[in-house]
């Protein structure tokens, strides 16, 4: 096989892996939404972490085994876990209150917040083009939320999801700092799962609710499916160039919209769809500009 064919095969495999990751993350969202808020969020996070661990251990073994858990940056992992937990809890809350596609779209504001936070926290310079894309992207958020029409529960839930996007952006900055210091990706992933399990257990015990048989299945689904999604995403970025793979993450809106319609009859209205389109377009433009500028996320 010629080298170009090999490169094309790797790219196709990477794209298929990231599409599979988007589908599996959407399935995890369905499991969370199906719980309907009847299980405390701390328990959902706990079981998400516990049921994902066996899948992540496979990743750890492939990368070098238990020695990969050694770290020189325990506080870096701690803060990555804190911000990641903020992102996870808020998005899970959003799934129980909002249409799946809306939560996914609002989650894609993360690159907008990351661009803004990279200035004070990473010392980056954001030019007029990227800053303009951020402003337009938040215009898409306003188009979805329409606070001038209502300040009801949906608006509040959307604000909480946006807070989670800030948490994910701060988590990404923590990951970048640890990566630059030489911390392997699998070490970061495993410590996040372990911290999440420990922290959520402490919070979950006082208000523990015993799940029913169906709820056990859904909780196992959240964890196992999320773990499989992590494997797909890792395989995607391991075998494909980020510039090729990253845009396909936005397919998540398609899958969550389809599943939301299939299970709950959710149909975004015209303004929601327009806001989603603006957010995706701005996210892709920011990704394009960062690629041109040689920035690493």
mmCIF file of C-alpha atoms in Angstrom:
data_model
loop_
_atom_site.group_PDB
_atom_site.id
_atom_site.type_symbol
_atom_site.label_atom_id
_atom_site.label_comp_id
_atom_site.label_asym_id
_atom_site.label_seq_id
_atom_site.Cartn_x
_atom_site.Cartn_y
_atom_site.Cartn_z
ATOM 1 C CA UNK A 1 0.000 0.000 0.000
ATOM 2 C CA UNK A 2 1.353 3.431 -0.900
ATOM 3 C CA UNK A 3 1.961 6.095 1.730
ATOM 4 C CA UNK A 4 -0.889 8.368 0.448
ATOM 5 C CA UNK A 5 -3.318 5.446 0.720
ATOM 6 C CA UNK A 6 -2.116 4.810 4.252
ATOM 7 C CA UNK A 7 -2.675 8.467 5.165
ATOM 8 C CA UNK A 8 -6.156 8.442 3.637
ATOM 9 C CA UNK A 9 -7.017 5.264 5.516
ATOM 10 C CA UNK A 10 -5.887 6.805 8.803
ATOM 11 C CA UNK A 11 -7.945 9.923 8.157
ATOM 12 C CA UNK A 12 -11.068 7.923 7.321
ATOM 13 C CA UNK A 13 -10.605 5.816 10.459
ATOM 14 C CA UNK A 14 -10.144 8.948 12.579
ATOM 15 C CA UNK A 15 -13.268 10.580 11.137
ATOM 16 C CA UNK A 16 -15.324 7.428 11.707
ATOM 17 C CA UNK A 17 -14.047 7.255 15.298
ATOM 18 C CA UNK A 18 -14.986 10.847 16.100
ATOM 19 C CA UNK A 19 -18.428 10.344 14.520
ATOM 20 C CA UNK A 20 -18.864 7.202 16.641
ATOM 21 C CA UNK A 21 -17.784 9.175 19.723
ATOM 22 C CA UNK A 22 -20.387 11.843 18.964
ATOM 23 C CA UNK A 23 -23.085 9.171 18.632
ATOM 24 C CA UNK A 24 -22.111 7.436 21.874
ATOM 25 C CA UNK A 25 -21.958 10.717 23.802
ATOM 26 C CA UNK A 26 -25.468 11.427 22.492
ATOM 27 C CA UNK A 27 -26.614 8.019 23.750
ATOM 28 C CA UNK A 28 -25.163 8.841 27.182
ATOM 29 C CA UNK A 29 -27.182 12.070 27.118
ATOM 30 C CA UNK A 30 -30.321 10.038 26.371
ATOM 31 C CA UNK A 31 -29.633 7.864 29.436
ATOM 32 C CA UNK A 32 -29.245 10.941 31.650
ATOM 33 C CA UNK A 33 -32.422 12.530 30.313
ATOM 34 C CA UNK A 34 -34.349 9.272 30.739
ATOM 35 C CA UNK A 35 -33.500 9.331 34.451
ATOM 36 C CA UNK A 36 -35.692 12.453 34.528
ATOM 37 C CA UNK A 37 -33.949 13.989 37.544
ATOM 38 C CA UNK A 38 -35.201 11.226 39.872
ATOM 39 C CA UNK A 39 -31.672 10.229 40.827
ATOM 40 C CA UNK A 40 -29.538 12.999 42.442
ATOM 41 C CA UNK A 41 -26.934 14.406 40.077
ATOM 42 C CA UNK A 42 -24.117 13.470 42.457
ATOM 43 C CA UNK A 43 -25.141 9.825 42.118
ATOM 44 C CA UNK A 44 -25.350 10.096 38.340
ATOM 45 C CA UNK A 45 -21.796 11.476 38.258
ATOM 46 C CA UNK A 46 -20.643 8.773 40.677
ATOM 47 C CA UNK A 47 -22.012 5.901 38.602
ATOM 48 C CA UNK A 48 -20.882 7.556 35.404
ATOM 49 C CA UNK A 49 -17.334 7.457 36.791
ATOM 50 C CA UNK A 50 -17.549 3.963 38.272
ATOM 51 C CA UNK A 51 -19.080 2.292 35.216
ATOM 52 C CA UNK A 52 -16.630 4.108 32.917
ATOM 53 C CA UNK A 53 -13.571 2.959 34.875
ATOM 54 C CA UNK A 54 -13.367 -0.580 33.409
ATOM 55 C CA UNK A 55 -13.345 0.876 29.897
ATOM 56 C CA UNK A 56 -10.742 3.454 30.856
ATOM 57 C CA UNK A 57 -8.568 0.785 32.491
ATOM 58 C CA UNK A 58 -8.358 -0.847 29.045
ATOM 59 C CA UNK A 59 -7.039 2.453 27.719
ATOM 60 C CA UNK A 60 -4.576 2.651 30.607
ATOM 61 C CA UNK A 61 -3.271 -0.890 30.013
ATOM 62 C CA UNK A 62 -2.723 -0.164 26.338
ATOM 63 C CA UNK A 63 -0.766 2.976 27.204
ATOM 64 C CA UNK A 64 1.641 1.332 29.669
ATOM 65 C CA UNK A 65 -0.302 0.029 32.650
ATOM 66 C CA UNK A 66 -0.574 1.233 36.240
ATOM 67 C CA UNK A 67 2.756 3.144 36.208
ATOM 68 C CA UNK A 68 0.952 5.662 33.969
ATOM 69 C CA UNK A 69 -0.943 6.863 37.057
ATOM 70 C CA UNK A 70 2.214 8.396 38.494
ATOM 71 C CA UNK A 71 1.998 12.154 38.348
ATOM 72 C CA UNK A 72 4.103 15.150 39.282
ATOM 73 C CA UNK A 73 1.118 17.489 39.158
ATOM 74 C CA UNK A 74 -1.576 16.317 41.624
ATOM 75 C CA UNK A 75 -3.012 19.833 42.063
ATOM 76 C CA UNK A 76 -3.296 20.214 38.317
ATOM 77 C CA UNK A 77 -5.442 17.079 38.236
ATOM 78 C CA UNK A 78 -7.460 18.372 41.195
ATOM 79 C CA UNK A 79 -8.393 21.624 39.480
ATOM 80 C CA UNK A 80 -9.025 19.869 36.185
ATOM 81 C CA UNK A 81 -11.452 17.622 38.093
ATOM 82 C CA UNK A 82 -13.177 20.566 39.795
ATOM 83 C CA UNK A 83 -13.805 22.385 36.513
ATOM 84 C CA UNK A 84 -14.731 19.159 34.751
ATOM 85 C CA UNK A 85 -17.251 18.355 37.472
ATOM 86 C CA UNK A 86 -18.813 21.797 37.102
ATOM 87 C CA UNK A 87 -19.181 21.126 33.387
ATOM 88 C CA UNK A 88 -20.557 17.606 33.869
ATOM 89 C CA UNK A 89 -23.075 18.411 36.589
ATOM 90 C CA UNK A 90 -24.455 21.456 34.790
ATOM 91 C CA UNK A 91 -24.844 19.690 31.453
ATOM 92 C CA UNK A 92 -26.558 16.735 33.155
ATOM 93 C CA UNK A 93 -28.899 19.214 34.806
ATOM 94 C CA UNK A 94 -29.548 20.735 31.393
ATOM 95 C CA UNK A 95 -30.463 17.353 29.906
ATOM 96 C CA UNK A 96 -33.281 16.993 32.448
ATOM 97 C CA UNK A 97 -34.702 20.471 31.730
ATOM 98 C CA UNK A 98 -34.019 21.265 28.058
ATOM 99 C CA UNK A 99 -34.142 19.581 24.632
ATOM 100 C CA UNK A 100 -31.034 17.487 24.009
ATOM 101 C CA UNK A 101 -29.990 19.423 20.900
ATOM 102 C CA UNK A 102 -30.220 22.758 22.755
ATOM 103 C CA UNK A 103 -27.945 21.515 25.539
ATOM 104 C CA UNK A 104 -25.443 20.212 22.987
ATOM 105 C CA UNK A 105 -25.480 23.493 21.088
ATOM 106 C CA UNK A 106 -25.002 25.551 24.253
ATOM 107 C CA UNK A 107 -22.126 23.242 25.171
ATOM 108 C CA UNK A 108 -20.443 24.264 21.931
ATOM 109 C CA UNK A 109 -19.971 27.738 23.410
ATOM 110 C CA UNK A 110 -16.950 26.220 25.140
ATOM 111 C CA UNK A 111 -14.554 27.287 22.322
ATOM 112 C CA UNK A 112 -15.897 30.842 22.639
ATOM 113 C CA UNK A 113 -15.165 30.964 26.371
ATOM 114 C CA UNK A 114 -11.846 29.203 25.807
ATOM 115 C CA UNK A 115 -10.816 31.871 23.312
ATOM 116 C CA UNK A 116 -11.630 34.655 25.777
ATOM 117 C CA UNK A 117 -10.037 32.930 28.789
ATOM 118 C CA UNK A 118 -6.860 32.137 26.840
ATOM 119 C CA UNK A 119 -5.971 35.837 26.949
ATOM 120 C CA UNK A 120 -5.604 36.269 30.748
ATOM 121 C CA UNK A 121 -4.785 32.628 31.596
ATOM 122 C CA UNK A 122 -2.543 31.543 28.713
ATOM 123 C CA UNK A 123 -1.193 34.889 27.556
ATOM 124 C CA UNK A 124 -2.535 34.476 24.019
ATOM 125 C CA UNK A 125 -3.426 37.351 21.753
ATOM 126 C CA UNK A 126 -6.896 37.219 20.204
ATOM 127 C CA UNK A 127 -7.145 39.142 16.954
ATOM 128 C CA UNK A 128 -10.114 41.032 15.549
ATOM 129 C CA UNK A 129 -11.339 38.051 13.517
ATOM 130 C CA UNK A 130 -11.517 35.570 16.369
ATOM 131 C CA UNK A 131 -12.920 38.161 18.768
ATOM 132 C CA UNK A 132 -15.603 39.042 16.215
ATOM 133 C CA UNK A 133 -16.447 35.345 15.839
ATOM 134 C CA UNK A 134 -16.845 35.102 19.621
ATOM 135 C CA UNK A 135 -19.264 38.058 19.636
ATOM 136 C CA UNK A 136 -21.291 36.622 16.766
ATOM 137 C CA UNK A 137 -21.335 33.249 18.536
ATOM 138 C CA UNK A 138 -22.822 34.795 21.657
ATOM 139 C CA UNK A 139 -25.351 36.460 19.362
ATOM 140 C CA UNK A 140 -26.367 32.918 18.393
ATOM 141 C CA UNK A 141 -26.778 32.122 22.100
ATOM 142 C CA UNK A 142 -29.080 35.122 22.535
ATOM 143 C CA UNK A 143 -31.072 33.974 19.515
ATOM 144 C CA UNK A 144 -31.629 30.618 21.237
ATOM 145 C CA UNK A 145 -32.334 31.989 24.724
ATOM 146 C CA UNK A 146 -34.306 35.131 23.777
ATOM 147 C CA UNK A 147 -34.163 36.604 27.320
ATOM 148 C CA UNK A 148 -36.230 39.583 26.139
ATOM 149 C CA UNK A 149 -39.204 37.203 25.797
ATOM 150 C CA UNK A 150 -38.979 35.099 28.945
ATOM 151 C CA UNK A 151 -36.983 34.668 32.118
ATOM 152 C CA UNK A 152 -38.552 31.347 33.009
ATOM 153 C CA UNK A 153 -37.117 28.004 34.025
ATOM 154 C CA UNK A 154 -35.792 27.193 30.548
ATOM 155 C CA UNK A 155 -33.773 30.409 30.504
ATOM 156 C CA UNK A 156 -32.342 29.621 33.933
ATOM 157 C CA UNK A 157 -31.441 26.075 32.871
ATOM 158 C CA UNK A 158 -29.735 27.446 29.762
ATOM 159 C CA UNK A 159 -27.716 29.833 31.919
ATOM 160 C CA UNK A 160 -26.599 26.917 34.092
ATOM 161 C CA UNK A 161 -25.472 24.986 30.984
ATOM 162 C CA UNK A 162 -23.524 28.052 29.847
ATOM 163 C CA UNK A 163 -21.836 28.142 33.254
ATOM 164 C CA UNK A 164 -20.848 24.543 32.600
ATOM 165 C CA UNK A 165 -19.308 25.568 29.277
ATOM 166 C CA UNK A 166 -17.090 27.983 31.215
ATOM 167 C CA UNK A 167 -16.145 25.068 33.478
ATOM 168 C CA UNK A 168 -15.207 22.920 30.479
ATOM 169 C CA UNK A 169 -13.119 25.777 29.052
ATOM 170 C CA UNK A 170 -11.217 26.082 32.333
ATOM 171 C CA UNK A 171 -10.783 22.291 32.337
ATOM 172 C CA UNK A 172 -9.318 22.475 28.827
ATOM 173 C CA UNK A 173 -6.863 25.134 29.980
ATOM 174 C CA UNK A 174 -5.836 22.875 32.890
ATOM 175 C CA UNK A 175 -5.362 19.977 30.480
ATOM 176 C CA UNK A 176 -3.270 22.100 28.160
ATOM 177 C CA UNK A 177 -1.008 23.223 30.998
ATOM 178 C CA UNK A 178 -0.511 19.643 32.169
ATOM 179 C CA UNK A 179 0.085 18.477 28.614
ATOM 180 C CA UNK A 180 2.745 21.114 28.105
ATOM 181 C CA UNK A 181 4.449 19.896 31.283
ATOM 182 C CA UNK A 182 4.630 16.365 29.845
ATOM 183 C CA UNK A 183 1.615 14.730 31.503
ATOM 184 C CA UNK A 184 0.271 11.891 29.274
ATOM 185 C CA UNK A 185 -3.336 12.119 28.105
ATOM 186 C CA UNK A 186 -4.317 8.753 29.588
ATOM 187 C CA UNK A 187 -3.019 9.880 32.996
ATOM 188 C CA UNK A 188 -5.202 12.989 32.827
ATOM 189 C CA UNK A 189 -8.277 10.959 31.842
ATOM 190 C CA UNK A 190 -7.829 8.366 34.593
ATOM 191 C CA UNK A 191 -7.203 10.868 37.367
ATOM 192 C CA UNK A 192 -10.300 12.782 36.290
ATOM 193 C CA UNK A 193 -12.431 9.629 36.596
ATOM 194 C CA UNK A 194 -10.932 8.795 40.004
ATOM 195 C CA UNK A 195 -11.386 12.322 41.370
ATOM 196 C CA UNK A 196 -14.967 12.432 40.042
ATOM 197 C CA UNK A 197 -15.802 9.127 41.719
ATOM 198 C CA UNK A 198 -14.341 10.213 45.074
ATOM 199 C CA UNK A 199 -15.845 13.715 45.128
ATOM 200 C CA UNK A 200 -19.296 12.658 43.936
ATOM 201 C CA UNK A 201 -19.385 9.808 46.499
ATOM 202 C CA UNK A 202 -18.871 12.277 49.358
ATOM 203 C CA UNK A 203 -21.726 14.464 48.088
ATOM 204 C CA UNK A 204 -24.032 11.580 47.132
ATOM 205 C CA UNK A 205 -24.056 9.612 50.412
ATOM 206 C CA UNK A 206 -26.157 12.060 52.549
ATOM 207 C CA UNK A 207 -29.038 12.167 50.045
ATOM 208 C CA UNK A 208 -28.702 8.650 48.637
ATOM 209 C CA UNK A 209 -31.611 7.321 46.562
ATOM 210 C CA UNK A 210 -31.677 3.600 45.723
ATOM 211 C CA UNK A 211 -32.193 3.218 41.969
ATOM 212 C CA UNK A 212 -34.814 0.913 40.503
ATOM 213 C CA UNK A 213 -33.800 -1.867 38.106
ATOM 214 C CA UNK A 214 -34.402 0.383 35.081
ATOM 215 C CA UNK A 215 -32.493 3.250 36.687
ATOM 216 C CA UNK A 216 -29.546 0.920 37.359
ATOM 217 C CA UNK A 217 -29.493 0.081 33.663
ATOM 218 C CA UNK A 218 -29.600 3.766 32.707
ATOM 219 C CA UNK A 219 -26.817 4.642 35.170
ATOM 220 C CA UNK A 220 -24.694 1.807 33.828
ATOM 221 C CA UNK A 221 -25.440 3.089 30.338
ATOM 222 C CA UNK A 222 -24.259 6.612 31.199
ATOM 223 C CA UNK A 223 -20.926 5.296 32.484
ATOM 224 C CA UNK A 224 -20.207 2.513 30.027
ATOM 225 C CA UNK A 225 -21.278 4.494 26.971
ATOM 226 C CA UNK A 226 -19.263 7.527 28.102
ATOM 227 C CA UNK A 227 -16.229 5.290 28.569
ATOM 228 C CA UNK A 228 -16.641 3.827 25.080
ATOM 229 C CA UNK A 229 -17.008 7.351 23.695
ATOM 230 C CA UNK A 230 -13.718 8.271 25.371
ATOM 231 C CA UNK A 231 -12.031 5.313 23.659
ATOM 232 C CA UNK A 232 -13.437 6.375 20.275
ATOM 233 C CA UNK A 233 -12.305 9.964 20.787
ATOM 234 C CA UNK A 234 -8.835 8.906 21.890
ATOM 235 C CA UNK A 235 -8.508 6.626 18.858
ATOM 236 C CA UNK A 236 -9.670 9.458 16.597
ATOM 237 C CA UNK A 237 -7.073 11.960 17.771
ATOM 238 C CA UNK A 238 -4.368 9.309 17.936
ATOM 239 C CA UNK A 239 -4.768 8.241 14.296
ATOM 240 C CA UNK A 240 -5.861 11.508 12.683
ATOM 241 C CA UNK A 241 -4.681 15.089 12.430
ATOM 242 C CA UNK A 242 -6.629 17.461 14.675
ATOM 243 C CA UNK A 243 -7.262 19.746 11.702
ATOM 244 C CA UNK A 244 -9.157 16.902 10.025
ATOM 245 C CA UNK A 245 -10.908 15.395 13.044
ATOM 246 C CA UNK A 246 -12.078 18.358 15.162
ATOM 247 C CA UNK A 247 -14.878 19.713 12.909
ATOM 248 C CA UNK A 248 -16.703 16.379 12.987
ATOM 249 C CA UNK A 249 -17.310 16.753 16.731
ATOM 250 C CA UNK A 250 -20.074 19.190 15.775
ATOM 251 C CA UNK A 251 -22.059 16.249 14.386
ATOM 252 C CA UNK A 252 -23.162 15.796 17.996
ATOM 253 C CA UNK A 253 -25.963 18.310 17.387
ATOM 254 C CA UNK A 254 -27.359 16.103 14.605
ATOM 255 C CA UNK A 255 -27.358 12.982 16.779
ATOM 256 C CA UNK A 256 -28.865 14.643 19.859
ATOM 257 C CA UNK A 257 -31.516 16.361 17.716
ATOM 258 C CA UNK A 258 -32.430 13.021 16.118
ATOM 259 C CA UNK A 259 -32.543 11.155 19.442
ATOM 260 C CA UNK A 260 -34.453 13.967 21.134
ATOM 261 C CA UNK A 261 -37.079 13.788 18.391
ATOM 262 C CA UNK A 262 -37.187 9.988 18.458
ATOM 263 C CA UNK A 263 -37.694 9.596 22.217
ATOM 264 C CA UNK A 264 -39.313 12.873 23.313
ATOM 265 C CA UNK A 265 -40.668 14.462 20.140
ATOM 266 C CA UNK A 266 -38.304 17.451 20.511
ATOM 267 C CA UNK A 267 -38.201 19.692 17.450
ATOM 268 C CA UNK A 268 -36.094 22.904 17.560
ATOM 269 C CA UNK A 269 -38.026 25.926 16.343
ATOM 270 C CA UNK A 270 -36.664 28.150 13.575
ATOM 271 C CA UNK A 271 -34.876 30.553 15.918
ATOM 272 C CA UNK A 272 -33.301 27.725 17.926
ATOM 273 C CA UNK A 273 -32.074 26.140 14.694
ATOM 274 C CA UNK A 274 -30.687 29.488 13.507
ATOM 275 C CA UNK A 275 -28.885 30.007 16.827
ATOM 276 C CA UNK A 276 -27.397 26.513 16.622
ATOM 277 C CA UNK A 277 -26.199 27.191 13.075
ATOM 278 C CA UNK A 278 -24.545 30.443 14.177
ATOM 279 C CA UNK A 279 -22.811 28.703 17.105
ATOM 280 C CA UNK A 280 -21.485 25.886 14.926
ATOM 281 C CA UNK A 281 -20.317 28.299 12.237
ATOM 282 C CA UNK A 282 -18.490 30.480 14.767
ATOM 283 C CA UNK A 283 -16.933 27.464 16.475
ATOM 284 C CA UNK A 284 -15.686 26.151 13.143
ATOM 285 C CA UNK A 285 -14.322 29.569 12.182
ATOM 286 C CA UNK A 286 -12.429 29.897 15.469
ATOM 287 C CA UNK A 287 -11.039 26.387 14.939
ATOM 288 C CA UNK A 288 -10.007 27.384 11.386
ATOM 289 C CA UNK A 289 -8.255 30.546 12.565
ATOM 290 C CA UNK A 290 -6.424 28.716 15.361
ATOM 291 C CA UNK A 291 -5.297 26.112 12.847
ATOM 292 C CA UNK A 292 -3.975 28.848 10.550
ATOM 293 C CA UNK A 293 -2.229 30.533 13.474
ATOM 294 C CA UNK A 294 -0.705 27.248 14.662
ATOM 295 C CA UNK A 295 -2.353 27.323 18.110
ATOM 296 C CA UNK A 296 -2.688 24.033 20.021
ATOM 297 C CA UNK A 297 -5.843 23.355 22.018
#
